[in-house]
Short mmCIF file of C-alpha atoms in Angstrom, two decimals:
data_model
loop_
_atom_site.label_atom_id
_atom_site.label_comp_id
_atom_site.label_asym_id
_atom_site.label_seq_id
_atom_site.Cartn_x
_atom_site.Cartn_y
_atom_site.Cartn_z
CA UNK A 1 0.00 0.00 0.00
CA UNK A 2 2.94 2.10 0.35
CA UNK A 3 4.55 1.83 -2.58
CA UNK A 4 1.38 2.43 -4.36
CA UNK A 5 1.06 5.64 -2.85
CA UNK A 6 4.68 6.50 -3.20
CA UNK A 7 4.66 5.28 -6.74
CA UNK A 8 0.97 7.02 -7.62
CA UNK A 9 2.18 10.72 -5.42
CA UNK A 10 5.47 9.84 -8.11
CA UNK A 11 3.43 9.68 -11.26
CA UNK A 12 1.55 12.76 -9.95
CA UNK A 13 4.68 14.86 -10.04
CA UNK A 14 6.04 13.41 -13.10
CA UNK A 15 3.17 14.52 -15.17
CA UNK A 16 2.66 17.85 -13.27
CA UNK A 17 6.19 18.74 -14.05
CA UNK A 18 5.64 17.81 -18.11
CA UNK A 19 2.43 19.77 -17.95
CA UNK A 20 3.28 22.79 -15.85
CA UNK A 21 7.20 23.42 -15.85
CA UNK A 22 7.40 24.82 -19.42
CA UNK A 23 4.70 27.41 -18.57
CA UNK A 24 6.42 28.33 -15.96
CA UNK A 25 9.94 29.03 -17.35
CA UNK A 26 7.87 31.02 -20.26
CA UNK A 27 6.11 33.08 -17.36
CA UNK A 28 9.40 33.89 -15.55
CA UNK A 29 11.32 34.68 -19.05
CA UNK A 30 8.47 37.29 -20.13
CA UNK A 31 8.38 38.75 -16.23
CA UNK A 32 12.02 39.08 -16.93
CA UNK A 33 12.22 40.78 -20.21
CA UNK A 34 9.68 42.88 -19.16
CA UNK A 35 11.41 44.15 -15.90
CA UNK A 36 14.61 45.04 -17.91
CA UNK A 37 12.58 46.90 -20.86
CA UNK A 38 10.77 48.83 -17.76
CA UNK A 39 13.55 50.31 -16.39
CA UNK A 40 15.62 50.59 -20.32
CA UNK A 41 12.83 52.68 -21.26
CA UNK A 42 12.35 54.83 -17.79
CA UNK A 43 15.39 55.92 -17.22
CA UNK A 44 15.04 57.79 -14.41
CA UNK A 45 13.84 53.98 -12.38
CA UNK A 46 16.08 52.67 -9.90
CA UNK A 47 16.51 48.64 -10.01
CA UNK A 48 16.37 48.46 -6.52
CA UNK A 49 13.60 51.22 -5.86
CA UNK A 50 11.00 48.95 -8.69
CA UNK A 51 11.99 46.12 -6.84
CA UNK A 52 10.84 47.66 -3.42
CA UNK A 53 7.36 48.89 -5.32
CA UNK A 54 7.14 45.50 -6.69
CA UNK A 55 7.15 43.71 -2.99
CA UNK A 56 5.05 46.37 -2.03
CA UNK A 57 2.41 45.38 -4.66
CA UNK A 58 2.60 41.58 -4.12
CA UNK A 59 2.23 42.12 -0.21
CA UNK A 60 -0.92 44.62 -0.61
CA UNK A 61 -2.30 41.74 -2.59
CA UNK A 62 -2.03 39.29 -0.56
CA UNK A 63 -3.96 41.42 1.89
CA UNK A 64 -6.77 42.40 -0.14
CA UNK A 65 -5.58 45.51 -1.06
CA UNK A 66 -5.68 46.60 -4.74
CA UNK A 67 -5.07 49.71 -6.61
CA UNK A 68 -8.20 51.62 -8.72
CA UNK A 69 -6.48 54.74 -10.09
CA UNK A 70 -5.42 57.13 -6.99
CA UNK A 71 -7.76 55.13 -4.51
CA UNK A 72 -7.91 51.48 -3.06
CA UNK A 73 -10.20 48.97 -2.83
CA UNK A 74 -11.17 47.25 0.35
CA UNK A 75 -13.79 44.84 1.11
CA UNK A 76 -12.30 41.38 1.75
CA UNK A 77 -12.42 41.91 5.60
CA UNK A 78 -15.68 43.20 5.67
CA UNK A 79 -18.64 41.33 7.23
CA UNK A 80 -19.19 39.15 4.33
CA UNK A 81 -15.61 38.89 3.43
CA UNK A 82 -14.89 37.43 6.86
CA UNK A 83 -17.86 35.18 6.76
CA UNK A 84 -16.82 33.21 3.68
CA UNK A 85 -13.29 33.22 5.48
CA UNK A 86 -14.13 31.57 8.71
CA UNK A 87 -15.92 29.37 5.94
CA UNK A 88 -13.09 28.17 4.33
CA UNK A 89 -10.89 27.69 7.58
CA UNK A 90 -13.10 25.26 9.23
CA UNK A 91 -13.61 23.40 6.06
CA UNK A 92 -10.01 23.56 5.72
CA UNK A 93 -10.50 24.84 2.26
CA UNK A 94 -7.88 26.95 3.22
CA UNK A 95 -7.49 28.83 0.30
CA UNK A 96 -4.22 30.89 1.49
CA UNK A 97 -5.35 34.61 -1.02
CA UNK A 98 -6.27 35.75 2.83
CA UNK A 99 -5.05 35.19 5.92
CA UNK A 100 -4.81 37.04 9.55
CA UNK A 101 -2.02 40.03 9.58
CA UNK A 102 -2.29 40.59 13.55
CA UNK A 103 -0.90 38.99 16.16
CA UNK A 104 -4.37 38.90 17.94
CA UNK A 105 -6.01 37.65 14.45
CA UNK A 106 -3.85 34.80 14.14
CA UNK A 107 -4.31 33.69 17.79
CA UNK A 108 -8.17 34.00 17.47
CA UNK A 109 -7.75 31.55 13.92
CA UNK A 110 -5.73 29.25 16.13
CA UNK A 111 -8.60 28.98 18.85
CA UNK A 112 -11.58 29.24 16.26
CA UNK A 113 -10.22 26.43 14.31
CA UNK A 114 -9.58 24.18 17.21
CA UNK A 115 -13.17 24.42 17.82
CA UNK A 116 -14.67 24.84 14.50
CA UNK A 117 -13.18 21.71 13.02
CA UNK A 118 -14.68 19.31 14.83
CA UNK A 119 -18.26 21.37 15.11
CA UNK A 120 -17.78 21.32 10.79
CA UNK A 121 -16.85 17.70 10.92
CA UNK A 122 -19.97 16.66 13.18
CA UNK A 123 -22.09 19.01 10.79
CA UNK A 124 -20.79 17.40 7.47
CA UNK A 125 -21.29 14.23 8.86
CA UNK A 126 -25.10 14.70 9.53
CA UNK A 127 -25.61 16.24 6.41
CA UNK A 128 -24.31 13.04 4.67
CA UNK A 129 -26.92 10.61 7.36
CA UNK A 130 -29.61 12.62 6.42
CA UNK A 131 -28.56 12.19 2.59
CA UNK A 132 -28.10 8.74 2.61
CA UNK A 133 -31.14 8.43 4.83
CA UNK A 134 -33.17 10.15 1.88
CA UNK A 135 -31.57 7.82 -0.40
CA UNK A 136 -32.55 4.87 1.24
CA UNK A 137 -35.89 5.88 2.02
CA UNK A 138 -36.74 6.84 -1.63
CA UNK A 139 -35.06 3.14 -2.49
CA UNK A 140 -37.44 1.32 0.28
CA UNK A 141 -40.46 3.63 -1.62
CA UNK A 142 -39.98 2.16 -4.97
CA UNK A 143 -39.47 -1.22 -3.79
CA UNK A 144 -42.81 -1.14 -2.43
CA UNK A 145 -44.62 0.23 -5.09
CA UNK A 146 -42.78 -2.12 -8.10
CA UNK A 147 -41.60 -4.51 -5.80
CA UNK A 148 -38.31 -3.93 -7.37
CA UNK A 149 -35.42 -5.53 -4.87
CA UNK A 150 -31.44 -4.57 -5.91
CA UNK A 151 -32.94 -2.41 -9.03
CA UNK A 152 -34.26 -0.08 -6.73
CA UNK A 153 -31.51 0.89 -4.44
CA UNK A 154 -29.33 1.21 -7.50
CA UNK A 155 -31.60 3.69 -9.61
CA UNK A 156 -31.67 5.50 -6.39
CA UNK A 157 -28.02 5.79 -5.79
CA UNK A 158 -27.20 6.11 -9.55
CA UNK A 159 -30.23 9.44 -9.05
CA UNK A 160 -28.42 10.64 -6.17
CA UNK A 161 -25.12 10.68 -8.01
CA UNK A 162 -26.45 12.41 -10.59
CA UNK A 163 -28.13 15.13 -9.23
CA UNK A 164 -25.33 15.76 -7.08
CA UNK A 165 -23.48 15.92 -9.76
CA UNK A 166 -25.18 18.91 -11.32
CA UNK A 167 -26.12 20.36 -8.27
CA UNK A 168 -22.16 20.71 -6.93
CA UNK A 169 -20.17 20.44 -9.64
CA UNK A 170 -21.67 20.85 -13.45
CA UNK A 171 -24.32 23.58 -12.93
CA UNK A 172 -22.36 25.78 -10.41
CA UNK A 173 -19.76 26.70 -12.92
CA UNK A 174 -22.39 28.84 -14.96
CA UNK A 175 -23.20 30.79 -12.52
CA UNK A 176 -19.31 31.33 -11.63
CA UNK A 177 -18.79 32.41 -15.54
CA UNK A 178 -21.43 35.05 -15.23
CA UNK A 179 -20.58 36.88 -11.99
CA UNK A 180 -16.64 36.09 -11.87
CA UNK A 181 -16.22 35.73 -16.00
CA UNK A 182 -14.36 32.91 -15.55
CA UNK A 183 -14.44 30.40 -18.13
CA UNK A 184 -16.86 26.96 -17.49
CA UNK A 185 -13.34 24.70 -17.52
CA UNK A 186 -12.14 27.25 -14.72
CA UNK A 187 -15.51 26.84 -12.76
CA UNK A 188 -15.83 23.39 -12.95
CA UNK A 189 -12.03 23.41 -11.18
CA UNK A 190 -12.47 25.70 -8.71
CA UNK A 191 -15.93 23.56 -8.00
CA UNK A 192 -13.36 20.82 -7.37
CA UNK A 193 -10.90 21.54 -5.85
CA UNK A 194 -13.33 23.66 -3.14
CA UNK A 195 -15.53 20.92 -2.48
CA UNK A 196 -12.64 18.07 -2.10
CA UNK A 197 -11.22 20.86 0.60
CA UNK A 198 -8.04 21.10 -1.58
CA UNK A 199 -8.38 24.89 -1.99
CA UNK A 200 -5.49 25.70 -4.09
CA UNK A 201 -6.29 29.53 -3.84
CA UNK A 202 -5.38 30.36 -7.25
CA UNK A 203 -9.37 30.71 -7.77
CA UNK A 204 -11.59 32.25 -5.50
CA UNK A 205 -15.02 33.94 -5.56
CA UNK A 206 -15.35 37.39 -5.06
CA UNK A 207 -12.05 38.75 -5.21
CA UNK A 208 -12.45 41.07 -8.80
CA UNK A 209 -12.42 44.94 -7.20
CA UNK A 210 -13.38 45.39 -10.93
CA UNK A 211 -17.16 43.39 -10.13
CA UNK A 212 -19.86 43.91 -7.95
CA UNK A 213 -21.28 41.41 -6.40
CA UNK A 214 -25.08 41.00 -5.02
CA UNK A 215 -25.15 40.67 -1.06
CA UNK A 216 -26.51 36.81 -1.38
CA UNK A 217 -23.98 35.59 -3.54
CA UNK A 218 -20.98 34.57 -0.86
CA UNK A 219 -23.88 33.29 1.64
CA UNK A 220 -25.49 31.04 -1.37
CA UNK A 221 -21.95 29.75 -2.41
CA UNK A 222 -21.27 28.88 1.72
CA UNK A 223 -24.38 27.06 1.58
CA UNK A 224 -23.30 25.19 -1.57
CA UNK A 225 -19.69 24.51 -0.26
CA UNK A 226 -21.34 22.78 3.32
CA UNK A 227 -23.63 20.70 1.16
CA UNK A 228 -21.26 19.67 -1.69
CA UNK A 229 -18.29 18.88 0.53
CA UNK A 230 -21.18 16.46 2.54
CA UNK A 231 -21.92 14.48 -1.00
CA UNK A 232 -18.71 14.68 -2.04
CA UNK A 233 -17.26 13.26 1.22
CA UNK A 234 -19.78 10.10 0.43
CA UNK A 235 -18.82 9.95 -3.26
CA UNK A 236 -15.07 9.40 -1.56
CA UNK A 237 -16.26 7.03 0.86
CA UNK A 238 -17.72 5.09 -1.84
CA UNK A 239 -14.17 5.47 -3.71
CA UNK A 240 -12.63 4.32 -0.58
CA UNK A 241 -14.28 1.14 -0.25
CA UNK A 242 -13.69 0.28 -4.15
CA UNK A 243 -9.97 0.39 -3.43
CA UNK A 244 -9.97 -1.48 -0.34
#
């Protein structure tokens, strides 16, 4: 079991690195050439001082801070903005585009997570019962009505599938496209890798300062992100026991 998870991690990285790496070296070649032509065509530019500006910019990022002309835009710690993020930390989505810059934020995280984890686990995990429970109620139904025996708990759980499916992962990503503009291949991913808790961070929902956003939309997509991680989490299960 080991060396199948060494070996499968292995083939992971193998094909990441064929996929990925030349992207990157063209990214880092163009960020490159386009640092020297900035300063070779602004003169007056210091290497050092662009360099400083250029920290400056990634850092103000990373705290939700962007520029709009001669103002900034704020709104990622406001009420909504720290809703979704106490969200995503006792999922442990974790997405990692915003995180605590005090002292006294980061303690707080510390205690709310050591708390919330469990309370989301507890939650999830009643969310799936009562899934399953309407699964195998609706399965029970049918058999009574067309005396159907195995037939009917497999239509059921082949239904249940299905509309999950759409529900969390195929019908979400339209509605991404039209308030984030994101593409239905870049939904569909960020659906993913949300839901299975991976939360790469390299997508998240209502980050554009360039968008507005209707008050509902970040409490909807909670909703959708406590309810698809509970299907999701049986879809695994049921992965689970296929490789055992």
């Amino acid at each position: 079991l080991l060396a199948a998870y060494v070996g499968y991690v292995g083939l992971g990285a193998a094909v990441l690195q064929a996929l990925e790496r030349p992207a990157e070296v063209q990214a880092a070649q163009h960020l490159l050439q386009e640092h020297w032509e900035l300063l070779a065509n602004h003169t007056c530019l210091q290497g050092p001082a662009l360099q400083r500006l250029i920290e400056g910019i990634i850092q103000a990022y990373k705290s939700g801070i962007t520029l709009q002309g001669n103002t900034t835009s704020l709104g990622r710690w406001d009420y909504s903005g720290s809703f979704f993020f106490s969200i995503s930390a006792i999922t442990t989505i974790g997405y990692g585009n915003l995180s605590p810059s005090t002292a006294a934020g980061r303690i707080f995280c510390i205690v709310f997570g050591l708390f919330g984890i469990p309370l989301n686990l507890i939650l999830l995990n009643e969310i799936g019962q009562l899934m399953l429970l309407g699964v195998q109620r609706c399965a029970c139904r049918l058999e009574e009505v067309f005396h159907w025996q195995n037939k009917a708990s497999f239509l059921m759980k082949t239904c249940a599938l299905v509309t999950g499916l759409l529900l969390f992962l195929l019908l979400p990503p339209l509605l991404f496209s039209e308030k984030e503009g994101w593409s239905y291949e870049e939904g569909f991913y960020y659906s993913f890798i949300t839901l299975s808790t991976i939360g790469f961070g390299d997508y998240v929902i209502g980050m554009n300062a360039d968008r507005t956003y209707p008050s509902w939309y970040k409490n909807v997509i909670s909703l959708w992100i406590l309810f698809g991680m509970a299907w999701l989490a049986l879809v695994i299960k049921f992965c689970i026991n296929l490789l055992e």
